[in-house]
Coordinates of C-alpha atoms in Angstrom, one line a residue:
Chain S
X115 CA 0.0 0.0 0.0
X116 CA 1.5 3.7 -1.1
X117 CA 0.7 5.9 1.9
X118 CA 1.0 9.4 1.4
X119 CA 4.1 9.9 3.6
X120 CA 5.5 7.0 1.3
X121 CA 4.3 8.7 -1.8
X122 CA 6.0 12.4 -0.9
X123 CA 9.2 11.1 -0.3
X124 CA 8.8 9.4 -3.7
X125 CA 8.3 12.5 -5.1
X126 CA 10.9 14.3 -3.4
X127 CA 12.9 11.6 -4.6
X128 CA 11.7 11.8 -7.9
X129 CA 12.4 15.9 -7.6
X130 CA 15.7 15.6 -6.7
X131 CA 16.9 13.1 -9.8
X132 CA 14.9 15.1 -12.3
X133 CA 16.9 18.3 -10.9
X134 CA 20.1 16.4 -11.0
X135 CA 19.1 15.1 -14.4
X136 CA 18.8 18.9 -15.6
X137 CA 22.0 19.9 -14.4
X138 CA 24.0 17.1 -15.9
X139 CA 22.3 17.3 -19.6
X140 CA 23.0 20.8 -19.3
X141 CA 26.5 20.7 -18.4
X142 CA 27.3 17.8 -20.7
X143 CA 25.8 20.0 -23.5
X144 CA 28.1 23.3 -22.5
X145 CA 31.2 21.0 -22.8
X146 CA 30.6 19.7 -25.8
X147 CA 31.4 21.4 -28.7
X148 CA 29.3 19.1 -31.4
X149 CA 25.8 19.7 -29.9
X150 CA 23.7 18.5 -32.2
X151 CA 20.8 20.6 -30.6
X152 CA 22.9 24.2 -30.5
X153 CA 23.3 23.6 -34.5
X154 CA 19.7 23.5 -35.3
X155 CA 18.6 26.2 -32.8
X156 CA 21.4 28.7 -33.5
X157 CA 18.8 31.0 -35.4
X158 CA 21.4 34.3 -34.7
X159 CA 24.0 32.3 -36.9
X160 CA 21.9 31.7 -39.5
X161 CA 20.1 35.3 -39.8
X162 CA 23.5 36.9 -40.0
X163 CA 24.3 35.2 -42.9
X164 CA 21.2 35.6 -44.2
X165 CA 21.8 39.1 -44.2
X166 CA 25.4 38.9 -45.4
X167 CA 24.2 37.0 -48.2
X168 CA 21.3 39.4 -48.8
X169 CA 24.1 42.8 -49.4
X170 CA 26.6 40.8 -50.9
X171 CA 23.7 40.3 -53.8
X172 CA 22.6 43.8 -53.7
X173 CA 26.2 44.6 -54.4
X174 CA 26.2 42.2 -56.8
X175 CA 23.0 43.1 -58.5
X176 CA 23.5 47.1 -58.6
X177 CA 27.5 46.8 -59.2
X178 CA 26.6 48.0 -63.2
X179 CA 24.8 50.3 -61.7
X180 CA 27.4 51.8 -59.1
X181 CA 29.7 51.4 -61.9
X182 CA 27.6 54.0 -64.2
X183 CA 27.0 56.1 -61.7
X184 CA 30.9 56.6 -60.5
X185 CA 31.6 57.3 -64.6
X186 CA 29.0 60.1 -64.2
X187 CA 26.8 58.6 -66.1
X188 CA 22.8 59.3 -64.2
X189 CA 21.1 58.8 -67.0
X190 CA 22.4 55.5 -68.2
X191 CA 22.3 54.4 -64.7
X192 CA 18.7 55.3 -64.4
X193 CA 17.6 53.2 -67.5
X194 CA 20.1 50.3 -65.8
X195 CA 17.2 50.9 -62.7
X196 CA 14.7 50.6 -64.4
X197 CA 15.6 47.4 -66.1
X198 CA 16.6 45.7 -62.6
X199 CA 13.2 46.8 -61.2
X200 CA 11.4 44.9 -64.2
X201 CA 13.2 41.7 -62.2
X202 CA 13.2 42.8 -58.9
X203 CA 9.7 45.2 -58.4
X204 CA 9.5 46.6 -55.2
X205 CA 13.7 46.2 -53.9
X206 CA 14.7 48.8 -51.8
X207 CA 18.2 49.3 -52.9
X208 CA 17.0 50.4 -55.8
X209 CA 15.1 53.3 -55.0
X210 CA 18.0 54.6 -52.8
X211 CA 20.1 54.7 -55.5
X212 CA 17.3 56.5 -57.8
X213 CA 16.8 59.0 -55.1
X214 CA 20.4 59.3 -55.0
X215 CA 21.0 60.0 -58.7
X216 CA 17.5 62.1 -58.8
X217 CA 19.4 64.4 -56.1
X218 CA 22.6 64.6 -58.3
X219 CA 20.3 65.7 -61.1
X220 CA 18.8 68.5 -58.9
X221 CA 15.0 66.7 -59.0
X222 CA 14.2 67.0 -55.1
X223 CA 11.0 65.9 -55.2
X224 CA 11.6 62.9 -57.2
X225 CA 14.5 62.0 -55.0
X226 CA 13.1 62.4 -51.6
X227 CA 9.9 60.4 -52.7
X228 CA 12.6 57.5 -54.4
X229 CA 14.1 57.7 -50.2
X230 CA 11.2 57.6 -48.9
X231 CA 10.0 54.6 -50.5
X232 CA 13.2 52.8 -49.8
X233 CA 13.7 53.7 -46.2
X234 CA 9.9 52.2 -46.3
X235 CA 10.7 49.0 -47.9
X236 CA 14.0 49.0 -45.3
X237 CA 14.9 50.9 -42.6
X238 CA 18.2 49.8 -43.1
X239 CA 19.5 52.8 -45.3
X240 CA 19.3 55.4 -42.0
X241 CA 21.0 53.0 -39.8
X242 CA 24.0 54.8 -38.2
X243 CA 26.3 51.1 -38.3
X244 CA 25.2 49.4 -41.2
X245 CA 26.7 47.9 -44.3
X246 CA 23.9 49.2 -46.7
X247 CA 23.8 52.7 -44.3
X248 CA 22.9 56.0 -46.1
X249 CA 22.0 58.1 -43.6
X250 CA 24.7 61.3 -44.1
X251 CA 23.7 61.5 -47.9
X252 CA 19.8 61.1 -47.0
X253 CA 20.4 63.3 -44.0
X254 CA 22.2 65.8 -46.7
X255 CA 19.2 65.9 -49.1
X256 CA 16.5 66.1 -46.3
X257 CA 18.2 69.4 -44.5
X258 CA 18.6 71.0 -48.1
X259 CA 15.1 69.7 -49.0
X260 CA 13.4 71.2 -45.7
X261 CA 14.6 75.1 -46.6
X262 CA 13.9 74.9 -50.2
X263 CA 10.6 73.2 -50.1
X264 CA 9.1 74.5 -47.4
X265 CA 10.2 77.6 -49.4
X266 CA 8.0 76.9 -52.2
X267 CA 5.3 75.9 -50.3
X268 CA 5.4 79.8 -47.9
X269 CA 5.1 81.6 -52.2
X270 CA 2.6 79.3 -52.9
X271 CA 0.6 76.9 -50.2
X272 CA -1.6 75.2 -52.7
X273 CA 1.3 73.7 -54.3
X274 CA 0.2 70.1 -54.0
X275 CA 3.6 68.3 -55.0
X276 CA 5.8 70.4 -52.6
X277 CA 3.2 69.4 -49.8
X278 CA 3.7 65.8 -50.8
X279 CA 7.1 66.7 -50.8
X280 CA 7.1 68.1 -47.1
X281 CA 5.7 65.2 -46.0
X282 CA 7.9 62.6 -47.4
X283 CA 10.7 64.8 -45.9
X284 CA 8.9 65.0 -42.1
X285 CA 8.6 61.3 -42.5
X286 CA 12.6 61.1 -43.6
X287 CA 13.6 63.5 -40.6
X288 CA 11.5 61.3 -38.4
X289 CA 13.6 57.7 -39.4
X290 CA 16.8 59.8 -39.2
X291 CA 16.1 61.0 -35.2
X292 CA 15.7 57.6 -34.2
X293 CA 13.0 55.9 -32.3
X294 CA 12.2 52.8 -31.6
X295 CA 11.4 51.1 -34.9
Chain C
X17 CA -1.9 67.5 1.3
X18 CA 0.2 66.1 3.9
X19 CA 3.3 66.6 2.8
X20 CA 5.2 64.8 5.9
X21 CA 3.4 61.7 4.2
X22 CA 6.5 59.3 3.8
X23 CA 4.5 57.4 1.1
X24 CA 3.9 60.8 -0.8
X25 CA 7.6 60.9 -0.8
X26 CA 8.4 57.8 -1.7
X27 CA 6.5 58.1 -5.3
X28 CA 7.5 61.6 -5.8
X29 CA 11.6 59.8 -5.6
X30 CA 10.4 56.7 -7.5
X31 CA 8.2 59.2 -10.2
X32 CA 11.7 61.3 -10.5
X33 CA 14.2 58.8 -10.8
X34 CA 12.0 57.3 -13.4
X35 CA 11.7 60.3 -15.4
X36 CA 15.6 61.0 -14.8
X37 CA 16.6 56.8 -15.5
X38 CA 14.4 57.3 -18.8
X39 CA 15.7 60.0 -20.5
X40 CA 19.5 58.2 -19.4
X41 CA 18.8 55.4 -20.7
X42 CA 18.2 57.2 -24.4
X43 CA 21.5 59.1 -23.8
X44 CA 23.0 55.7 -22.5
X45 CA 21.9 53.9 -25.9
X46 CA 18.5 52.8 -26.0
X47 CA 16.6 54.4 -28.9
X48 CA 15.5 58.1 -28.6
X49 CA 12.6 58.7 -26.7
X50 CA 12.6 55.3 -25.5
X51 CA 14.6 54.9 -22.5
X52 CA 12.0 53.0 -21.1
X53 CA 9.0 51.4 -23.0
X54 CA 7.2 49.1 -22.0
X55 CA 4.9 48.3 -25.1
X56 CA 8.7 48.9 -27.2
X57 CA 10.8 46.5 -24.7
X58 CA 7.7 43.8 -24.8
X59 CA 8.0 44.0 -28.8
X60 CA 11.9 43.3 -28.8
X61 CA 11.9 41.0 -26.4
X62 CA 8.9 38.7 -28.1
X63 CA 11.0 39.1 -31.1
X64 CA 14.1 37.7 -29.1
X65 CA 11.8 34.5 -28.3
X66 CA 10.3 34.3 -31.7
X67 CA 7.6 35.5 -31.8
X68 CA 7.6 37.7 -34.6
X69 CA 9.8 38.0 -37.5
X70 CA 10.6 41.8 -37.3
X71 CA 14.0 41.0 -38.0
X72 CA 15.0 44.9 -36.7
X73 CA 12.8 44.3 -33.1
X74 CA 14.5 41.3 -31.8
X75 CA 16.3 42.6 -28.0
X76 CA 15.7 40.4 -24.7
X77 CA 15.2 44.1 -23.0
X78 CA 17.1 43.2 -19.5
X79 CA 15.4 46.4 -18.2
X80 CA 12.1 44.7 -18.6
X81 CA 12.9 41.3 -16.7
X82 CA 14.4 44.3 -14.1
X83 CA 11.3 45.3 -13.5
X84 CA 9.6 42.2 -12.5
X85 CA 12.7 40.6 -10.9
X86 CA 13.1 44.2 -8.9
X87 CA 9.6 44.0 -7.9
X88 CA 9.7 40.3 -6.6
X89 CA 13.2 41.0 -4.1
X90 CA 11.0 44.2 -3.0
X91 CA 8.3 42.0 -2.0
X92 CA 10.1 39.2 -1.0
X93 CA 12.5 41.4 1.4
X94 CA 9.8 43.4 3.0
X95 CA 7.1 40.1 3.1
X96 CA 4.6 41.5 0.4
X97 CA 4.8 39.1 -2.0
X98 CA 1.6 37.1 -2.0
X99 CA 0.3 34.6 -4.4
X100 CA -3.2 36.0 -5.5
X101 CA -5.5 35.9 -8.6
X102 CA -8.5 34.4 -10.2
X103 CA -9.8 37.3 -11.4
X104 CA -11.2 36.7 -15.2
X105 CA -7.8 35.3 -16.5
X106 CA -8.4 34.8 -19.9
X107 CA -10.1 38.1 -20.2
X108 CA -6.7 39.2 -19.0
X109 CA -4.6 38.0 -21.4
X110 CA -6.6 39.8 -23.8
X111 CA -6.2 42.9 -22.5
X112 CA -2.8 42.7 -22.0
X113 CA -2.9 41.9 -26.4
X114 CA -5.2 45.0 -26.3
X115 CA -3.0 47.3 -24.4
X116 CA 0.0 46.4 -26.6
X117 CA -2.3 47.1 -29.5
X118 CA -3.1 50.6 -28.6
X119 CA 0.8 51.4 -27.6
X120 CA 2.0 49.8 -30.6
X121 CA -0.5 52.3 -32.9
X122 CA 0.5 55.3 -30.5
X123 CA 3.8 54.5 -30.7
X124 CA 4.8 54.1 -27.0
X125 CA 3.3 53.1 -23.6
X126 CA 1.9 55.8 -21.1
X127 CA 5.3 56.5 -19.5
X128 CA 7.4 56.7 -23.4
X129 CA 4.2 59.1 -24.0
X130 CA 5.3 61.4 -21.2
X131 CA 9.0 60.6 -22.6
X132 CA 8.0 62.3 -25.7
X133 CA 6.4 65.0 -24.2
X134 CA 9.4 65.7 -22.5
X135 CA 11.3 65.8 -25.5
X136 CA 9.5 68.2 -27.0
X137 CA 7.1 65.7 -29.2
X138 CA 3.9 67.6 -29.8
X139 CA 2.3 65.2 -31.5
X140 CA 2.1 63.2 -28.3
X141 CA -1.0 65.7 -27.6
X142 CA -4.1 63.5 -28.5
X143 CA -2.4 60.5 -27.2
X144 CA -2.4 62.4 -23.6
X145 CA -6.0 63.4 -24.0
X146 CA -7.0 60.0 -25.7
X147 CA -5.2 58.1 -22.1
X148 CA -7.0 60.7 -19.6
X149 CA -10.4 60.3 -21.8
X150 CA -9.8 56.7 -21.5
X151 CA -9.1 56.4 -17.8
X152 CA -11.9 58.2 -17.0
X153 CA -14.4 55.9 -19.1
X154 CA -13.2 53.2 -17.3
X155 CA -13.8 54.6 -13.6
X156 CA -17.2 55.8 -15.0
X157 CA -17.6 51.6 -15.6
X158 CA -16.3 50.3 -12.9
X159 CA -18.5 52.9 -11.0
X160 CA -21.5 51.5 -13.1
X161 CA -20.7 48.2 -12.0
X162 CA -18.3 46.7 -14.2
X163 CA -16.6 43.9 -12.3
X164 CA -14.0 41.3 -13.8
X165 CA -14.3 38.7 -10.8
X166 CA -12.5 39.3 -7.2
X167 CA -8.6 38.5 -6.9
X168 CA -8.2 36.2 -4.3
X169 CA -5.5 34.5 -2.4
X170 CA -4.2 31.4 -4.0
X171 CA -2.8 28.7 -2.3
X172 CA -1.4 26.9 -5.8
X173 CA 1.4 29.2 -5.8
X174 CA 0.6 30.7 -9.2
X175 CA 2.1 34.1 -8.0
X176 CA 5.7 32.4 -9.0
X177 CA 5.3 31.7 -12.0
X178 CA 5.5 35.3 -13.8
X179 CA 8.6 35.7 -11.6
X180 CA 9.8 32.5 -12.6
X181 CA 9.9 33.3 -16.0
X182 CA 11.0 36.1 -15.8
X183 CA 14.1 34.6 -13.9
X184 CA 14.3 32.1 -16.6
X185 CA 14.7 34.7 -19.2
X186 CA 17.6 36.1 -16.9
X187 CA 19.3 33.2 -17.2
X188 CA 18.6 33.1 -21.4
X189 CA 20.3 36.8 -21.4
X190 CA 23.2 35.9 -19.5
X191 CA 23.8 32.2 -21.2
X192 CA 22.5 33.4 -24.7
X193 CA 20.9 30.2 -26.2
X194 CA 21.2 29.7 -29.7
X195 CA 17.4 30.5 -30.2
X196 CA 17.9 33.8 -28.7
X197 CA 17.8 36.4 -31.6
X198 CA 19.4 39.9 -31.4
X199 CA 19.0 42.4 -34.0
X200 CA 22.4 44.1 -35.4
X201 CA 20.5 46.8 -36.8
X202 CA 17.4 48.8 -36.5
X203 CA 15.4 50.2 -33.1
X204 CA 16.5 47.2 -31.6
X205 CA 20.1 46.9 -31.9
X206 CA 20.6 50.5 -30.0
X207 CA 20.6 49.7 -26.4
X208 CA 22.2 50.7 -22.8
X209 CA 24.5 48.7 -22.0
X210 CA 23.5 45.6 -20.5
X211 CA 24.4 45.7 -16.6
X212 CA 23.3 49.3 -16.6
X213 CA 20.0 48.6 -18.1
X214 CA 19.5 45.7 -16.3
X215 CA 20.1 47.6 -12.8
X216 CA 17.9 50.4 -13.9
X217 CA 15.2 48.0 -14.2
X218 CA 15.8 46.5 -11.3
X219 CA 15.7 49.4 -9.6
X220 CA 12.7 51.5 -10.2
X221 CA 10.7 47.9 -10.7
X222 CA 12.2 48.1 -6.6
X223 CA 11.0 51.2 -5.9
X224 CA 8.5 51.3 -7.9
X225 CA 6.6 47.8 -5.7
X226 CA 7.0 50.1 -3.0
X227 CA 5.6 53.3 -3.8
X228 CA 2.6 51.8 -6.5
X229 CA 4.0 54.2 -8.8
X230 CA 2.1 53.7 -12.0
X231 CA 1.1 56.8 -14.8
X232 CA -2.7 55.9 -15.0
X233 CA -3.0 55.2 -11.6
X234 CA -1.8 58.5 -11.0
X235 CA -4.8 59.9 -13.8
X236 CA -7.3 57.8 -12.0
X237 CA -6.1 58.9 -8.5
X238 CA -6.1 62.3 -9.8
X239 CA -10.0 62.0 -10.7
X240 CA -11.1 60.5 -7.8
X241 CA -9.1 62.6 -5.1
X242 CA -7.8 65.5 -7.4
X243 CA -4.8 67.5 -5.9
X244 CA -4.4 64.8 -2.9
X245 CA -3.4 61.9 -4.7
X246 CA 0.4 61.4 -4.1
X247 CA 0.4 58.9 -7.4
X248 CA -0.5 62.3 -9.5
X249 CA 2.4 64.0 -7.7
X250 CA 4.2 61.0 -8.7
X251 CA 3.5 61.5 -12.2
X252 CA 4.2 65.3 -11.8
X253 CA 8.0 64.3 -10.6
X254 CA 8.0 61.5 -13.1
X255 CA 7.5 64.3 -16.1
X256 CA 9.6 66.9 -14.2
X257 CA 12.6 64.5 -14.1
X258 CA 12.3 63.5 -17.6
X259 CA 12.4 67.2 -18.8
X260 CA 15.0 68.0 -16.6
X261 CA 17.8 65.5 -18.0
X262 CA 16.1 66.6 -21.4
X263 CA 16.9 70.3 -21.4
X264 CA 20.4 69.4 -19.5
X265 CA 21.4 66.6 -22.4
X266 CA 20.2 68.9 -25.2
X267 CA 17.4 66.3 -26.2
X268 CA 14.4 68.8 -25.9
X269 CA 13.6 69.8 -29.2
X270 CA 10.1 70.8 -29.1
X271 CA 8.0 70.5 -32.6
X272 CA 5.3 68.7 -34.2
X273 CA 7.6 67.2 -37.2
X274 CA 10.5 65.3 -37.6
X275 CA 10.3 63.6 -34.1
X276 CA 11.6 60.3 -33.3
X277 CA 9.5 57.4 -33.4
X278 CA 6.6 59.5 -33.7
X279 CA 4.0 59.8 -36.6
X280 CA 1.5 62.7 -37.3
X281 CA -1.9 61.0 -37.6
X282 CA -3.2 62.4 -34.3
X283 CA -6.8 60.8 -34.1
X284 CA -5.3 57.4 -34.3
X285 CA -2.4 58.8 -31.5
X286 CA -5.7 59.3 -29.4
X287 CA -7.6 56.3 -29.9
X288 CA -4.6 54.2 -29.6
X289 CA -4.0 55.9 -25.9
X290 CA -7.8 55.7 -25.2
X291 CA -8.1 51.9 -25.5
X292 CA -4.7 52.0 -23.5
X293 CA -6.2 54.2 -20.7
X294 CA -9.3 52.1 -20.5
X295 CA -7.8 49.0 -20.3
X296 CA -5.4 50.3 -17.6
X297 CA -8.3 51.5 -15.6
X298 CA -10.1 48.3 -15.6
X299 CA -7.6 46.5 -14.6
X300 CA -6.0 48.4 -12.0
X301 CA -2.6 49.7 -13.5
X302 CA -0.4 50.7 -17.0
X303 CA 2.0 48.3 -18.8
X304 CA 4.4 49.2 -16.4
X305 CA 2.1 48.6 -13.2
X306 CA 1.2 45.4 -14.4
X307 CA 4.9 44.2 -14.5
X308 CA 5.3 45.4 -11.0
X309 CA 2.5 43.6 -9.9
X310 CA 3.3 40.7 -11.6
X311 CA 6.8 40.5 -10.0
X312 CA 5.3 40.6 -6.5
X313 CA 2.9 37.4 -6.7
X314 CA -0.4 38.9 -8.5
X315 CA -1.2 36.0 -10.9
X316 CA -4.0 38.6 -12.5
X317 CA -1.4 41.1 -13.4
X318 CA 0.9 38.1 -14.7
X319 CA -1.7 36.9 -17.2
X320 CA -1.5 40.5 -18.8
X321 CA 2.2 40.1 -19.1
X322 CA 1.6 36.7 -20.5
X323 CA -0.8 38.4 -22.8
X324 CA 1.3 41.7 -23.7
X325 CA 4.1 39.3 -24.7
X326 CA 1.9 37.7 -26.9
X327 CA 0.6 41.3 -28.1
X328 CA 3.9 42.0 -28.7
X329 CA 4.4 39.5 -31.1
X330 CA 0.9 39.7 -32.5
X331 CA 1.4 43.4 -33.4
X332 CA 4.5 42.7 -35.3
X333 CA 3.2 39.9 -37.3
X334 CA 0.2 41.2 -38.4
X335 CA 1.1 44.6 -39.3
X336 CA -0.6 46.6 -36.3
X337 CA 2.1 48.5 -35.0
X338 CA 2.6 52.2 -36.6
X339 CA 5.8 53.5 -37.7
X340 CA 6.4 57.1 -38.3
X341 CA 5.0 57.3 -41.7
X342 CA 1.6 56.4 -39.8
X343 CA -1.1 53.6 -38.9
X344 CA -1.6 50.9 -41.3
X345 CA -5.8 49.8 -41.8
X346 CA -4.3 46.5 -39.6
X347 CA -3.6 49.3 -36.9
X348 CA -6.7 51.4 -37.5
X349 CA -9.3 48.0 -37.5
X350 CA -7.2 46.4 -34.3
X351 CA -7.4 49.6 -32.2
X352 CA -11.6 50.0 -33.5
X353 CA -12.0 46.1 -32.4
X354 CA -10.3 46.5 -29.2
X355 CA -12.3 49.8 -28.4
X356 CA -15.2 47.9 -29.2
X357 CA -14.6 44.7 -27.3
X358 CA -14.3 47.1 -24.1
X359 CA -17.4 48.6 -24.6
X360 CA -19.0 45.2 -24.8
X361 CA -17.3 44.1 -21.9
X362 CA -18.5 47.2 -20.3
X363 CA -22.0 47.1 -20.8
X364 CA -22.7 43.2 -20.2
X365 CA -19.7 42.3 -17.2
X366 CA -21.7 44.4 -14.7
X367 CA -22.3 43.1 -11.5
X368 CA -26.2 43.0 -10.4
X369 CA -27.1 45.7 -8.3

């Protein structure tokens, strides 16, 4: 017959070698360097080449494209856009590097739109310590874009593309203070 | 007011050092404005699990476990902690979703709203009025009845587990299992360092199970015994400290654009804050209360951390949370749902008179 004194000292017992148990599968696993477990679960590892992987194709993809660009070429480099875009709709990269030639040719409103969108598809590009980081030139274009635009919009208030415009660049100032996002 | 009150003291210093910790923390690295967010830290951290693939929110915030773990040696020094609960738990766990919902839309829990305010973030206006609008509808229900089933003292020792958890997750921040996921870029990716952070949290969540310092408790006390209630004087300290380190670190930059992790669509600001106020009312504290109270044996208060973790991944998912370009429809409908759900529970969980 179990009695109940009999029964809580089995229990106790039972405590005692499942707490052991714990200890040892856990310390066995820390000393070994070939746990099977820690290879299947180490998500960090895998994300961070994921991500490596994912620039080192962007680089690989809008190389032609930096290439053009460095030669001084915008407009060649902006037909080599669009032709990526037909494969890849909706990539980021590629409307930070539109913006960025759109600001070279002095379109502002076509460039901080182009950032916009990108820093939308990936907030990547106003990270202060980041690979694909381009915060000081989308920092540059939004301080020049605030005086001139909000210029335009003091002659003439109506003016429905600068007030497009304005908010594109609020929303750019916003990602470049920070914030938890 | 009696101002020889110790206990009037005691959240003024807990309301300060809050205000003070929380602007640090920004300067210390955590991301602008968000020294310390409950709704922001609950997101990261359910990322860090994963539960949400938000590869830019994934942080095991060790200010958050501070809080509860901070809490729980408060209460387990001074003899407070005591298992309790039973009060509608799942009902709980979907308010702790729902408050997540309406901090995730606002951008911020009660205490980053007065954060931003401090910083100068005037778009933080509606969000205030929307939070006081929503406190008060929910003492007007409780004070028509509404009643969500009496806490009681429980003998099965369900107070520990919160506290438990919460330990465990300690233990995952220190040992860093391979499941762990930490973002290298993004919101996530700036924080305080770790020991600071971590002693910050455990800190005020200390001081903080002392005094009951929590910001809606503060608005409710405020309504029901105006200029008397030391939790509004607590709130008072809370905003004067923040502004203080503010102006002396040159983060007050007051303005309606541009501001960090804010966006400019001010109705949804409001009702985001509003469902937050009237959730906090009902049950008995904000975000941050609830991780207090959670840490010193309330089972109740545990479920809506349960739940707010869940949120937390829930809002990431499915597209709820705002970001400064402003409130997606899954935002706008969530926030609408939850608003309505309350007002459902408010007219048919009344007791009989």
């Amino acid at each position: 017959m179990l009695t109940r004194g009999l029964f809580d000292k089995l229990l106790w017992l039972a405590l005692l070698v499942l707490a052991a148990a714990l200890v040892l599968v856990v310390v066995r696993a820390a000393g070994s360097s070939e746990s099977a477990g820690s290879k299947v679960l180490d998500k960090a590892m895998e994300r961070a080449m994921t991500y490596q992987s994912r620039v080192a194709l962007i680089r690989e993809l809008y190389g032609p494209v930096e290439t053009l660009l460095q030669a001084g070429q915008d407009q060649s480099a902006l037909l080599k856009l669009a032709e990526i875009e037909k494969t890849y709709p909706g990539e980021a990269h590629g409307q930070i590097l539109k913006g960025s030639i759109q600001a070279r040719l002095g379109a502002i409103d076509e460039a901080v739109a182009s950032y916009a969108t990108g820093v939308k598809l990936r907030g990547d590009y106003v990270d202060k310590e980041n690979p694909l980081s381009r915060r000081t030139e989308i920092g540059r274009v939004v301080e020049s874009g605030l005086q001139t635009v909000s210029a335009r919009l003091a002659a003439n208030p109506d003016n429905r593309t600068a007030q497009a415009t304005m908010k594109q660049l609020y929303y750019l100032q916003s990602r470049l203070a920070g914030g938890c996002e | 007011m009696n101002w020889r009150d110790k206990h009037l003291w005691l959240v003024v210093i807990t309301g300060f050092l809050a205000g003070v910790l929380g602007v640090l923390l920004a300067v210390w690295g955590n991301p602008e404005n968000s020294g310390i967010c409950v709704s922001c830290f609950m997101e990261t951290s359910a990322g860090a699990l994963g539960l949400h693939n938000n590869e830019r929110m994934e942080y095991l915030r060790p200010e958050l476990l501070g809080f509860v773990l901070g809490a729980f040696a408060s209460a387990a020094l001074l003899r407070e902690f005591k298992s309790r609960g039973g009060s509608a738990p799942l009902a709980r766990v979907f308010a702790g979703v729902l408050l997540i919902v309406g901090c995730a839309v606002f951008i911020g829990c009660p205490i980053k709203l007065v954060l931003r305010l401090a910083a100068g973030d005037l778009t933080v206006i509606t969000g205030l009025l929307g939070l006081v609008a929503g406190v008060g509808l929910g003492l007007r229900g409780l004070a028509h009845g509404l009643q969500l089933g009496r806490t009681q003292q429980d003998p099965s020792g369900s107070g520990w587990l919160v506290p438990g958890l919460f330990f465990l997750l300690l233990v995952f921040y220190f040992v860093r299992p391979g499941f762990l996921l930490q973002s290298p870029y993004g919101g996530a990716a700036q924080h305080a360092p770790g020991l600071v952070a971590l002693g910050v949290g455990l800190l005020l969540g200390f001081l903080a199970q002392r005094s009951r310092f929590c910001i809606t408790g503060g608005v409710r006390d405020s309504f029901l015994f105006g200029l008397r209630a030391p939790l509004l004087w607590g709130v008072i300290a809370f905003v004067g400290g923040a502004l203080l380190v503010s102006l002396l670190t040159g983060r007050f930059q007051p303005g309606f654009y541009g501001q960090p992790g804010a966006h400019t669509d001010l109705l949804w600001s409001g009702l985001g804050m509003l469902l937050v106020g009237w959730i906090s009312a009902l049950i008995g504290g904000c975000p941050f209360r609830q991780l207090v109270k959670s840490g010193e044996g309330d089972s109740d208060a545990g479920l809506v951390v349960i739940g707010m973790l869940l949120g937390g991944g829930i809002v990431q998912s499915w597209g709820i949370a705002a970001t400064s370009s402003g409130v997606s429809l899954a935002g706008k409908v969530a926030v609408l749902s939850g608003l309505m759900l309350v007002v459902v529970a408010t007219l048919f969980l009344r007791e009989e008179a």
